[in-house]
Amino acid sequence: MASLVSSPFTLPASKADQLSSLSQKHFFLHSFLPKKINNLPNSKSSLKVKCAAIGNGLFTQTTPEVRRIVPENNNNLPTVKIVYVVLEAQYQSSLSSAVQSLNQNSNFASFEVVGYLVEELRDENTYKTFCKDLEDANIFIGSLIFVEELALKVKTAVEKERDRLDAVLVFPSMPEVMRLNKLGSFSMSQLGQSKSPFFQLFKRKKQGAGFADSMLKLVRTLPKVLKYLPSDKAQDARLYILSLQFWLGGSPDNLQNFLKMISSSYVPALKGTKVDYSDPVLFLDSGIWHPLAPCMYDDVKEYLNWYGTRRDVNEKLRGPDAPVIGLVLQRSHIVTGDESHYVAVIMELEAKGAKVIPIFAGGLDFSGPVERFLIDPVTKKPMVNSVVSLTGFALVGGPARQDHPRAVEALMKLDVPYIVALPLVFQTTEEWLNSTLGLHPIQVALQVALPELDGGMEPIVFAGRKSHALHKRVEQLCTRAIKWAELKRKSKTEKKLAITVFSFPPDKGNVGTAAYLNVFASIYSVLKDLQKDGYNVEGLPETAEALIEDVIHDKEAQFNSPNLNVAYKMSVREYQNLTPYAPALEENWGKPPGNLNSDGENLLVYGKQYGNVFIGVQPTFGYEGDPMRLLFSKSASPHHGFAAYYSFVEKIFEADAVLHFGTHGSLEFMPGKQVGMSDVCYPDSLIGNIPNVYYYAANNPSEATIAKRRSYANTISYLTPPAENAGLYKGLKQLSELISSYQSLKDSGRGQQIVSSIISTARQCNLDKDVELPEEGEQISAKERDLVVGKVYSKIMEIESRLLPCGLHVIGEPPSAMEAVATLVNIAALDRPEDGISSMPSILAETVGRNIEDVYRGSDKGILKDVELLRQITEASRGAISAFVQKTTNKNGQVVDVADKLSSILGFGINEPWIQYLSNTKFYRADREKLRVLFEFLGECLKLVVADNELGSLKQALEGKYVEPGPGGDPIRNPKVLPTGKNIHALDPQAIPTTAAMQSAKVVVDRLVERQKVDNGGKYPETVALVLWGTDNIKTYGESLAQVLWMIGVRPVADTFGRVNRVEPVSLEELGRPRIDVVVNCSGVFRDLFINQMNLLDRAVKMVAELDEPVEQNYVRKHALEQAKALGIEVREAATRVFSNASGSYSSNVNLAVENSSWNDEKQLQDMYLSRKSFAFDCDAPGAGMTEKRKVFEMALSTADATFQNLDSSEISLTDVSHYFDSDPTNLVQNLRKDGKKPSAYIADTTTANAQVRTLAETVRLDARTKLLNPKWYEGMMSSGYEGVREIEKRLTNTVGWSATSGQVDNWVYEEANSTFIQDENMLNRLMNTNPNSFRKLIQTFLEANGRGYWETSEENIEKLRQLYSEVEDKIEGIDR
Amino acid sequence: MTTHSLASLHHQYSFLKRLSNSESIPLPPSSLFLHPSPSSSSSSTTTTTSSTTTTFSLSPTTSSSTPTTSNPISFDTLKHHLSTQNFFQADEETRRLLIVLAGEAAQKRRYVFFSEVQFISEADLKAIDELWKQYSNNKFGYSVQKRLWQKANKDFTKFFIKVGWMKKLDTEIEQYNYRAFPNEFTWEINDETPEGHLPLTNALRGTQLLNSILSHPAFEGEEDEKEAEVKGSLRDNGPKPLSSLFPKPDYSF
């Protein structure tokens, strides 16, 4: 057996010849090694990680010196020095020009000016220069300063000089900076406190983006009033308003007059000098602008009239048949003349044959202009086919406070695809190109994440900081905008759709994988529907099964390849012609065609075409089976076959849209910048110009966001299958019966006997690891008996009530109402104080005079009485909700008129079905009012659960309509996720962690620490190694993020806008325990979505390490000091605890290695983990991106006493996905620790109202019992057929993954799995016949578990598996040939 | 009072702005760039425009599509700069000429909109091109650029790299960024000066202006063997070239 363990693939010893040929085949298919890669381990240069940032390590290296103008001043004029700070660069050229003319033409003063872009102030030296510049400045001007860190820097610097400065003018910015305003007697230092109407205006900003607009309104009306006010005060206020007008007017003329006005009025040296200045020249606040038009228009008809008279363009463009693209522009760019990038987009669109309607607005609310100028006032139809916002901002609110519902309302009315592209703001073009992160994180937060909440798509960086177009990006943007527009214009019969399915891991049994989705049944349902709707789906087979056959079986298979149907053979020459980036792939994959998706001469595209629909199989990464590459590739380019697939879809099939089918494929995980891709980023090149629609699981907003940002997808959510309670089976069921007879007979003298049976049955069910059971035959007192039974009972209840998704979801088939009951019961189990809704359990507990929290705690302890009460409460909840659902549904189980039924029910309170039900239970006196509120809410939820919008939304997207955006997440926590069929988005990354999340985090951390103390002789853990997931933090609004903060003892501090950008330490007294050190492993997705929060964490850790506290009370400091000494670095640098992958790379690859059985020993997996996960984010050099810090990573891990992860939702548990074990370092830590001690491993489970911290082993057992070994679960899966078998196999493979990374899987789990799936002949045959490929993998996995020493079993069992293996091999060969 | 011609608004400073487009290059001394050079203003009849004009017509100067000598525009300044190998000034003058040739509206705006190029006569464009070629030993000029552009399959990035308008960055992946104007460009002819380096048409507003210039009938005869060959090979292979995905802008009005 020993030889097996060390072989790369686990192969049974017998039939060695046959099997080694198999291994050859696998090797050939999945582990193609280009020559170059063989050298990888030795080649230092390719391992070297390049630090993107140079110089100061910040995001920008530019200095304000380019904006400094020092006058020559020959005539001894007084000098006026102006210092300004702005967010965007558009004012810079206008201001420079104004000052230059002043210096040339004015005879009263000479002007010195220096400007700072707000981001530059991060740099220490620049900040010093800024402070120094302020020391002799006369006038300070600031505008749009909304980044808190930097706002505070500005505030500190200006405050010092405020009294001395002649004038301070701050235009819309954070209140802290606005308060600096000062013009003579006019001051805003009271901002937010004064009762005067003027200040009330600023106060109202808290209510929304209306702020900027009311400010504009004020600007328009006030001067007329103020002109006639005599007092000095009014004069100063008037000048402030005029200043704002000049500023918003932005042109060099306006700015010249502005400077004249301010300096002559407030600079003492100019007192008495007569300076003439003109009133501000006002432009339209909003309107339509075109570089060739003689004027701005505020009427779209007038604009189009002018457009029709253009002589420079041809008839086609002027005529009614051209596609029309709406553009949304910022007025400040137009009035300051800083609009080259806008002109570039307009020219590009017109040259490509599209008509443009470029609208602009001066305020921060574009929703009004969008409705006014882009919707026909008479027909209410859109005047455009798609809209591109070039502002980068959310439609309503800009950088200040957003109003997404208002934006969505306007966009729903407009009903066209909505793209939000953006110019660089904080970085120069070169800095952006150099950065592996891509776009600056703050810009990502403001200009990518926020527009997504409006339903904005395609965050394409199209211009540099000084508004120069990036020509290729502009081309990409415009081409895509027109393609989206074409969807609106083309007829359904001519529209071509490429449906793309996935194959993970690359194995024939896996074609069409997607989380929780029955892919082929769904495709079939979609195609049927599209056919009905008028799309050409000629030749569609009669059944979904026939569809599968068509795609995965090649009738003329003749190549040694997965015998998928070959849809197209592409010659190498054709491939090279169609794929401009093909040469770049050669570095990793050699010359085309290579060995993947190739027959040696041509590249092969797998799939099948029906009319205008092509169903294709997306190639895989290509290196899944290659241990060397899994270990060493920081990231690898797509292979030629991958590129050929998309070249085919775009240029040969000529798809109008591609539909990626289900969660998830590999395109969006290809190398490139994280966000804001450039010409050489692979996801951007691959998707080319095809509009991308992506069906995505509603519970996975984080990865959906990656798809959205990196592959420009319109992500349409689908529902995860309806959850059911796991229920009980076999021995567990017997146990539950025994317990119920114990309760009725315990005092009858039979108690002892029944307890004995309970104990022995519990042992048979392997519950002895979860509950401490007395030795058999041991006499125990009546009281102890109750406790033993109570504990077993509690465990049984935990298993029984666990939620699991049953079967797989099919698009277009929403759950029936009765199927939704379990989901509703769980929705009802959560208190929602913010909505005034009490949970069902708490209402019921109150009825019998108990507090539900006490009941939970009692039940956890195994107090029989409480366990029983909790069971009764659960049962009553289910009963009452079922009764309610029954009343609102028809005979077929579909919901009919919830609204009508509900109102009649609610109208006549007496007959409320839940009251009827409860009247027969002990809870008959439950609070009726609270119940009514709860059920009203549940009624709404029910409607949403059963709504069928998934097909509808897809059709909308394909027709070039707007798909309503909505949050992704857990429908139980956040029913707003429903109904599905929405364009999923994440959340405002700066909004987390919320206060509520912080509260929950404290509970979990306290329980974790308690648990660890109990298991470890009362000692606090010194270090906890934990994982941060993107989805988890989105669903819980940052709970696990908050856990880290609470472990090290800091709390987040929110700014005026509720954004979290700062932390402060909690005192040791308040904390009541030492600060616990952490090693934070952020998933690649978390890194992409929450880089600001990584920054925040790093700052927090460094802050804590530098606190002057005793080391025995501050383990962060303790370890950092040790590490600093050992490595000879500063404490601050040693305090590096926030790690992730290198930019643009995801996961430790341990999952791929396990899924493909391509690993030798655990050491290799640990090496993979270390080499891929040791990249740190440094808040002191944020621009450097992720930098390798392996030494510190290893040292920090070596101090860990515990490893820890969170489970966030019931559908995704430990063995459902490979991600959890992929990021588990338990065995690794053991290896790294000096004492070789295995750390404790914990899992927090916050999926139910009663949050739990369990050991990893407990959780693995719970998972196995409720899923893999549970007949309800596997039968549910089997009913989905082909895909179901794969799901079963996946659970077993993931279980082996846990054995490999943590060794926390009990032998009985494999043993039981073997008896369930292999020893049961009937089951075995079903599996083999339904999906032989997946069944083969199942057997292989069993053998692997044994071969690697994770499962000890009889030789008989192993022999049988070996036999089966060759049988299924033959069967597969027989089928294929 | 609320609507103004933005074209006129930008008159005074867009010139300056255009020159300061690079992020890292400080503004050149303003006196040098704020005014057109004395010799060029004397030769021009149309550089001064009233900033109070709020409407304009496209017709007057641009209606002549016949390549005649009716146009009073003088190329003497260009010739002078070129003959003295003052390529920087020659480049400036070329841009100025292009704006003047594109018509009154372009002059007010201070840049040429791509669709105005069609109104420039073949003779004028050819004259400019000839001067460049003549004084650069056929190294510079639009027709030289056109040939290189076609060789690059009309891919502007490839073309920009070829003529040295973009520079390679020192990154792991091969990437290019725009050169900063004017310091990073080559203003003399030597062995290293890339073919087609001048005259410069910047990409501040994308590539459509240059596209229109290079596609102008004046350079029609420049289609070389390479393009014919590519066309042929694509025909053999079936798939359409990239450019066929979108209708080519039609400049034949």
Coordinates of N, CA and C in Angstrom, one line a residue, chain A residues 48 50 66 93-94 97 100 104 251-253 281-284 289-296 310-314 316 334-341 343-344 346-348 350-352 428-430 433-434 465-472 479 482-483 571 573-574 577-578 580 634 650-651 654 673 678 680 689, chain B residues 1-7 9-10 12-13 16-17 20-27 30 34-35 54-56 58-59 63 109 111-116 118-119 155-157 160 166-167 169-178 203-209 233-234 237 239-240 242 245-251 253:
Chain A
K48 N 9.7 35.2 -8.7 CA 9.9 36.5 -8.1 C 8.6 37.3 -8.2
K50 N 6.8 40.6 -8.3 CA 7.2 42.0 -8.6 C 6.3 42.9 -7.8
V66 N 3.9 70.0 -10.4 CA 3.5 70.3 -11.8 C 2.4 71.4 -11.9
S93 N -6.4 72.4 -15.1 CA -6.0 73.2 -16.3 C -6.7 74.5 -16.4
S94 N -8.0 74.5 -16.0 CA -8.7 75.7 -16.0 C -8.2 76.8 -15.0
S97 N -4.8 78.0 -16.2 CA -5.0 79.0 -17.3 C -5.5 80.3 -16.8
Q100 N -2.6 82.1 -15.2 CA -1.6 82.6 -16.1 C -2.1 83.9 -16.8
Q104 N -0.5 87.7 -16.6 CA -0.1 88.4 -17.7 C -0.8 89.8 -17.9
S251 N -15.2 77.6 -16.0 CA -14.3 78.0 -17.1 C -13.2 78.9 -16.6
P252 N -12.1 79.0 -17.4 CA -11.0 79.9 -17.0 C -11.5 81.4 -16.8
D253 N -12.4 81.8 -17.6 CA -13.0 83.2 -17.4 C -13.6 83.3 -16.0
V281 N -20.5 83.7 -15.4 CA -21.2 83.3 -16.6 C -21.8 81.9 -16.3
L282 N -23.1 81.9 -16.4 CA -23.8 80.6 -16.0 C -24.1 79.8 -17.2
F283 N -24.0 78.5 -17.0 CA -24.3 77.5 -18.0 C -25.5 76.8 -17.5
L284 N -26.1 76.0 -18.4 CA -27.2 75.2 -18.0 C -26.8 74.3 -16.9
W289 N -25.2 68.2 -24.5 CA -24.0 68.8 -25.1 C -23.4 68.0 -26.1
H290 N -23.0 68.6 -27.2 CA -22.2 67.9 -28.3 C -21.1 68.8 -28.7
P291 N -19.9 68.2 -28.9 CA -18.8 69.1 -29.3 C -19.0 69.9 -30.5
L292 N -19.8 69.5 -31.4 CA -20.1 70.2 -32.7 C -21.3 71.1 -32.6
A293 N -22.1 71.0 -31.6 CA -23.3 71.7 -31.5 C -23.1 73.2 -31.2
P294 N -23.8 74.1 -31.8 CA -23.6 75.5 -31.5 C -24.0 75.9 -30.1
C295 N -24.7 75.2 -29.4 CA -25.1 75.5 -28.0 C -25.5 74.3 -27.3
M296 N -25.7 74.5 -26.0 CA -26.2 73.4 -25.2 C -27.7 73.4 -25.3
R310 N -26.8 68.0 -39.4 CA -25.3 67.9 -39.5 C -24.9 67.4 -40.9
R311 N -24.0 68.2 -41.4 CA -23.5 67.9 -42.8 C -22.3 67.0 -42.8
D312 N -21.7 66.9 -41.6 CA -20.4 66.1 -41.5 C -20.6 64.6 -41.4
V313 N -21.9 64.2 -41.2 CA -22.1 62.8 -41.0 C -23.1 62.3 -42.1
N314 N -23.1 61.1 -42.4 CA -23.9 60.6 -43.5 C -25.4 60.3 -43.0
K316 N -27.1 57.8 -42.9 CA -27.3 56.6 -42.0 C -27.3 57.0 -40.6
I334 N -17.2 69.6 -18.7 CA -17.5 70.4 -19.9 C -17.2 71.9 -19.7
V335 N -17.6 72.4 -18.6 CA -17.4 73.9 -18.4 C -15.9 74.2 -18.2
T336 N -15.1 73.3 -17.6 CA -13.7 73.6 -17.5 C -12.9 73.2 -18.8
G337 N -13.7 72.7 -19.8 CA -13.0 72.4 -21.0 C -12.1 71.2 -20.9
D338 N -12.3 70.4 -19.9 CA -11.5 69.2 -19.7 C -12.3 68.0 -20.2
E339 N -12.5 68.0 -21.5 CA -13.5 67.0 -21.9 C -13.0 66.1 -23.1
S340 N -11.7 66.0 -23.2 CA -11.1 65.2 -24.3 C -11.7 63.8 -24.3
H341 N -11.8 63.2 -23.1 CA -12.2 61.8 -23.0 C -13.7 61.7 -23.4
V343 N -15.1 63.6 -25.7 CA -15.1 63.8 -27.1 C -14.6 62.5 -27.8
A344 N -13.7 61.8 -27.1 CA -13.2 60.6 -27.7 C -14.3 59.6 -27.8
I346 N -17.5 60.1 -27.9 CA -18.5 60.5 -28.9 C -18.0 60.2 -30.3
M347 N -16.7 60.6 -30.6 CA -16.2 60.3 -31.9 C -16.2 58.8 -32.2
E348 N -15.8 58.0 -31.2 CA -15.7 56.6 -31.4 C -17.1 56.0 -31.7
E350 N -19.8 57.6 -32.9 CA -20.3 58.1 -34.2 C -19.5 57.4 -35.4
A351 N -18.3 57.2 -35.2 CA -17.5 56.5 -36.2 C -18.0 55.1 -36.4
K352 N -18.4 54.5 -35.3 CA -18.9 53.1 -35.4 C -20.4 53.1 -35.8
T428 N -2.1 57.9 -12.0 CA -1.8 58.2 -13.4 C -2.0 56.9 -14.2
T429 N -2.0 57.1 -15.5 CA -2.2 55.9 -16.4 C -1.1 54.9 -16.1
E430 N 0.1 55.4 -16.0 CA 1.2 54.4 -15.8 C 1.1 53.7 -14.5
L433 N -1.5 51.1 -14.9 CA -1.0 50.0 -15.7 C 0.0 49.1 -14.9
N434 N 0.8 49.8 -14.1 CA 1.8 49.0 -13.3 C 1.1 48.2 -12.2
R465 N -6.1 60.3 -15.9 CA -6.5 61.3 -14.9 C -6.7 62.6 -15.4
K466 N -6.0 63.0 -16.5 CA -6.2 64.3 -17.1 C -7.0 64.2 -18.3
S467 N -8.0 63.3 -18.2 CA -9.1 63.3 -19.2 C -8.5 62.9 -20.6
H468 N -7.4 62.2 -20.7 CA -7.0 61.8 -22.0 C -7.6 60.4 -22.2
A469 N -8.1 60.2 -23.4 CA -8.7 58.9 -23.7 C -7.6 57.8 -23.7
L470 N -8.0 56.6 -23.3 CA -7.2 55.4 -23.5 C -7.8 54.7 -24.7
H471 N -7.1 54.8 -25.8 CA -7.8 54.6 -27.1 C -8.4 53.2 -27.2
K472 N -7.7 52.2 -26.7 CA -8.2 50.8 -26.8 C -9.4 50.6 -25.8
T479 N -17.7 49.7 -28.4 CA -18.1 48.5 -29.1 C -19.2 47.7 -28.3
I482 N -22.5 49.5 -28.0 CA -23.3 49.3 -29.3 C -23.9 47.9 -29.3
K483 N -23.1 46.9 -28.9 CA -23.6 45.5 -28.9 C -24.8 45.4 -28.0
S571 N -8.5 25.9 -37.4 CA -7.1 25.7 -37.8 C -6.3 26.7 -37.0
R573 N -4.0 28.7 -38.1 CA -3.9 29.9 -38.7 C -5.2 30.8 -38.5
E574 N -6.3 30.2 -38.6 CA -7.5 30.9 -38.3 C -7.6 31.4 -36.9
N577 N -5.4 34.4 -36.5 CA -6.0 35.6 -37.1 C -7.1 36.1 -36.3
L578 N -7.9 35.3 -35.6 CA -9.0 35.7 -34.9 C -8.7 36.2 -33.5
P580 N -6.1 38.1 -31.4 CA -4.9 39.0 -31.4 C -3.9 38.8 -30.3
K634 N 1.7 31.5 -9.9 CA 1.0 32.6 -9.2 C -0.3 32.9 -9.9
E650 N -17.3 34.7 -30.5 CA -17.4 36.1 -30.9 C -17.4 36.3 -32.4
K651 N -16.5 35.6 -33.0 CA -16.2 35.9 -34.4 C -16.6 34.9 -35.4
E654 N -20.6 34.5 -34.0 CA -21.1 35.8 -34.0 C -22.2 36.0 -33.1
K673 N -5.8 42.4 -13.9 CA -6.0 43.3 -12.7 C -7.3 42.9 -12.0
S678 N -7.1 46.4 -18.0 CA -6.4 47.1 -19.1 C -6.4 46.2 -20.3
V680 N -4.4 44.2 -21.6 CA -3.7 43.0 -21.5 C -4.3 42.0 -20.5
N689 N -16.2 41.5 -27.3 CA -17.2 42.5 -27.4 C -18.6 41.9 -27.1
Chain B
M1 N -29.0 83.9 -21.6 CA -27.8 84.0 -20.8 C -27.2 82.6 -20.4
T2 N -28.1 81.7 -20.4 CA -27.6 80.4 -19.9 C -26.9 79.6 -20.9
T3 N -27.2 79.8 -22.2 CA -26.5 78.9 -23.1 C -25.4 79.7 -23.8
H4 N -24.3 79.0 -23.9 CA -23.1 79.7 -24.5 C -22.4 78.7 -25.4
S5 N -21.8 79.2 -26.3 CA -21.0 78.3 -27.2 C -19.8 77.9 -26.4
L6 N -19.7 76.6 -26.2 CA -18.6 76.1 -25.5 C -17.3 76.1 -26.4
A7 N -17.6 76.0 -27.7 CA -16.5 76.0 -28.6 C -15.7 77.3 -28.4
L9 N -15.7 79.2 -25.8 CA -15.2 79.2 -24.4 C -13.8 78.7 -24.2
H10 N -13.6 77.7 -25.0 CA -12.3 77.0 -24.8 C -11.2 77.6 -25.6
Q12 N -9.3 80.1 -25.5 CA -8.1 80.7 -24.9 C -7.1 79.7 -24.4
Y13 N -7.6 78.6 -23.9 CA -6.6 77.8 -23.2 C -6.5 76.3 -23.6
L16 N -3.1 75.4 -24.7 CA -2.2 75.1 -23.6 C -2.4 73.8 -23.0
K17 N -3.7 73.4 -22.8 CA -4.0 72.2 -22.2 C -3.5 71.0 -23.0
S20 N -0.1 70.3 -22.3 CA 0.3 69.8 -21.0 C -0.4 68.5 -20.6
N21 N -0.6 67.7 -21.7 CA -1.4 66.5 -21.4 C -0.6 65.4 -20.6
S22 N 0.7 65.5 -20.6 CA 1.4 64.4 -19.9 C 1.3 64.7 -18.4
E23 N 1.3 63.6 -17.6 CA 1.1 63.7 -16.2 C 2.4 64.3 -15.5
S24 N 3.5 63.9 -16.1 CA 4.7 64.2 -15.3 C 5.5 65.3 -15.9
I25 N 5.2 65.8 -17.0 CA 6.0 66.8 -17.6 C 5.5 68.2 -17.2
P26 N 6.3 69.0 -16.6 CA 5.8 70.3 -16.2 C 5.5 71.2 -17.5
L27 N 4.6 72.1 -17.2 CA 4.2 73.0 -18.4 C 5.5 73.7 -18.9
S30 N 5.1 79.4 -20.5 CA 3.8 79.7 -21.2 C 4.0 80.6 -22.4
L34 N 1.5 79.9 -25.5 CA 0.2 80.5 -25.5 C -0.1 81.2 -26.8
H35 N 0.9 81.6 -27.5 CA 0.6 82.2 -28.8 C 1.1 81.4 -29.9
T54 N -21.9 82.9 -31.1 CA -22.6 81.8 -30.5 C -23.1 80.7 -31.4
T55 N -23.1 81.0 -32.7 CA -23.5 80.0 -33.7 C -22.5 80.0 -34.8
F56 N -22.5 78.9 -35.5 CA -21.6 78.8 -36.6 C -22.2 78.0 -37.7
L58 N -21.3 75.2 -40.8 CA -20.2 74.4 -41.2 C -19.9 74.6 -42.7
S59 N -20.8 75.3 -43.4 CA -20.6 75.3 -44.8 C -19.5 76.1 -45.4
S63 N -16.9 73.6 -48.0 CA -17.7 73.0 -49.1 C -16.9 72.5 -50.3
R109 N -12.9 75.6 -31.9 CA -12.8 74.5 -31.0 C -11.4 74.2 -30.6
Y111 N -9.6 72.0 -32.1 CA -9.2 70.7 -32.5 C -10.1 70.2 -33.6
V112 N -9.7 69.2 -34.3 CA -10.5 68.7 -35.4 C -11.3 67.6 -35.0
F113 N -12.6 67.6 -35.3 CA -13.5 66.5 -35.0 C -13.3 65.6 -36.2
F114 N -13.4 64.3 -35.9 CA -13.0 63.3 -37.0 C -13.8 63.5 -38.3
S115 N -15.0 63.9 -38.1 CA -15.9 63.9 -39.3 C -15.6 65.2 -40.2
E116 N -14.7 66.1 -39.7 CA -14.4 67.3 -40.5 C -13.3 67.0 -41.5
Q118 N -13.0 64.9 -43.8 CA -13.5 64.8 -45.2 C -13.6 66.1 -46.0
F119 N -13.7 67.2 -45.2 CA -13.8 68.5 -45.9 C -12.4 69.0 -46.3
D155 N -4.4 48.2 -36.5 CA -4.5 48.2 -35.1 C -3.6 49.4 -34.6
F156 N -4.3 50.3 -33.9 CA -3.6 51.5 -33.5 C -2.6 51.3 -32.5
T157 N -2.8 50.4 -31.6 CA -1.8 50.1 -30.5 C -0.5 49.7 -31.2
F160 N 1.1 52.6 -32.9 CA 1.7 53.5 -32.0 C 3.0 53.0 -31.5
M166 N 4.3 55.1 -28.3 CA 4.0 54.5 -27.0 C 5.4 53.9 -26.5
K167 N 5.5 53.7 -25.2 CA 6.8 53.2 -24.7 C 6.4 51.9 -23.9
L169 N 6.5 49.5 -20.8 CA 6.7 49.6 -19.4 C 7.4 48.5 -18.8
D170 N 8.0 48.7 -17.7 CA 8.8 47.7 -17.1 C 7.9 46.9 -16.1
T171 N 7.0 46.1 -16.7 CA 6.1 45.3 -15.9 C 6.3 43.8 -16.3
E172 N 5.8 42.9 -15.5 CA 5.9 41.5 -15.7 C 5.3 41.2 -17.1
I173 N 4.1 41.8 -17.3 CA 3.4 41.5 -18.6 C 3.8 42.6 -19.5
E174 N 3.9 42.3 -20.8 CA 4.3 43.3 -21.8 C 3.2 44.4 -21.9
Q175 N 3.5 45.6 -21.6 CA 2.5 46.7 -21.6 C 3.1 47.9 -22.1
Y176 N 2.3 48.8 -22.7 CA 2.8 50.0 -23.3 C 2.0 51.2 -22.8
N177 N 2.6 52.3 -22.6 CA 1.9 53.5 -22.2 C 2.2 54.6 -23.2
Y178 N 1.4 55.7 -23.3 CA 1.6 56.8 -24.2 C 2.9 57.5 -23.8
A203 N -3.6 61.0 -29.2 CA -4.7 60.2 -29.0 C -5.5 60.7 -27.8
L204 N -5.3 61.9 -27.4 CA -6.1 62.5 -26.3 C -7.6 62.2 -26.5
R205 N -8.1 62.4 -27.7 CA -9.5 62.2 -28.0 C -9.7 60.9 -28.9
G206 N -8.9 59.9 -28.5 CA -9.0 58.6 -29.2 C -8.3 58.6 -30.6
T207 N -8.7 57.7 -31.4 CA -7.9 57.4 -32.6 C -8.7 57.8 -33.9
Q208 N -10.0 58.3 -33.7 CA -10.8 58.4 -34.9 C -10.3 59.6 -35.8
L209 N -9.7 60.6 -35.2 CA -9.2 61.7 -36.1 C -8.1 61.1 -37.0
S233 N -5.6 36.0 -47.6 CA -5.6 34.8 -46.7 C -6.8 34.7 -45.9
L234 N -7.4 35.8 -45.6 CA -8.7 35.7 -44.8 C -9.8 35.1 -45.6
N237 N -9.6 31.5 -45.6 CA -9.9 30.8 -44.3 C -11.4 31.0 -43.9
P239 N -13.3 33.2 -42.1 CA -13.8 34.1 -41.2 C -13.6 35.6 -41.6
K240 N -14.5 36.4 -41.1 CA -14.3 37.8 -41.5 C -13.3 38.5 -40.7
L242 N -11.7 41.3 -38.3 CA -12.2 42.0 -37.2 C -13.0 43.3 -37.6
L245 N -16.8 43.6 -38.3 CA -17.8 43.5 -37.3 C -18.7 44.7 -37.3
F246 N -18.1 45.8 -37.6 CA -18.8 47.1 -37.6 C -18.7 47.7 -39.0
P247 N -19.8 48.3 -39.4 CA -19.8 49.0 -40.6 C -18.7 50.1 -40.6
K248 N -17.9 50.1 -41.6 CA -16.8 51.1 -41.7 C -17.5 52.5 -41.8
P249 N -16.9 53.4 -41.1 CA -17.5 54.8 -41.3 C -17.4 55.2 -42.7
D250 N -18.5 55.7 -43.2 CA -18.6 56.1 -44.6 C -18.3 57.5 -44.8
Y251 N -17.2 57.8 -45.4 CA -16.9 59.2 -45.6 C -17.2 59.7 -47.0
F253 N -19.6 61.3 -49.0 CA -20.9 62.0 -48.9 C -21.4 62.5 -50.2

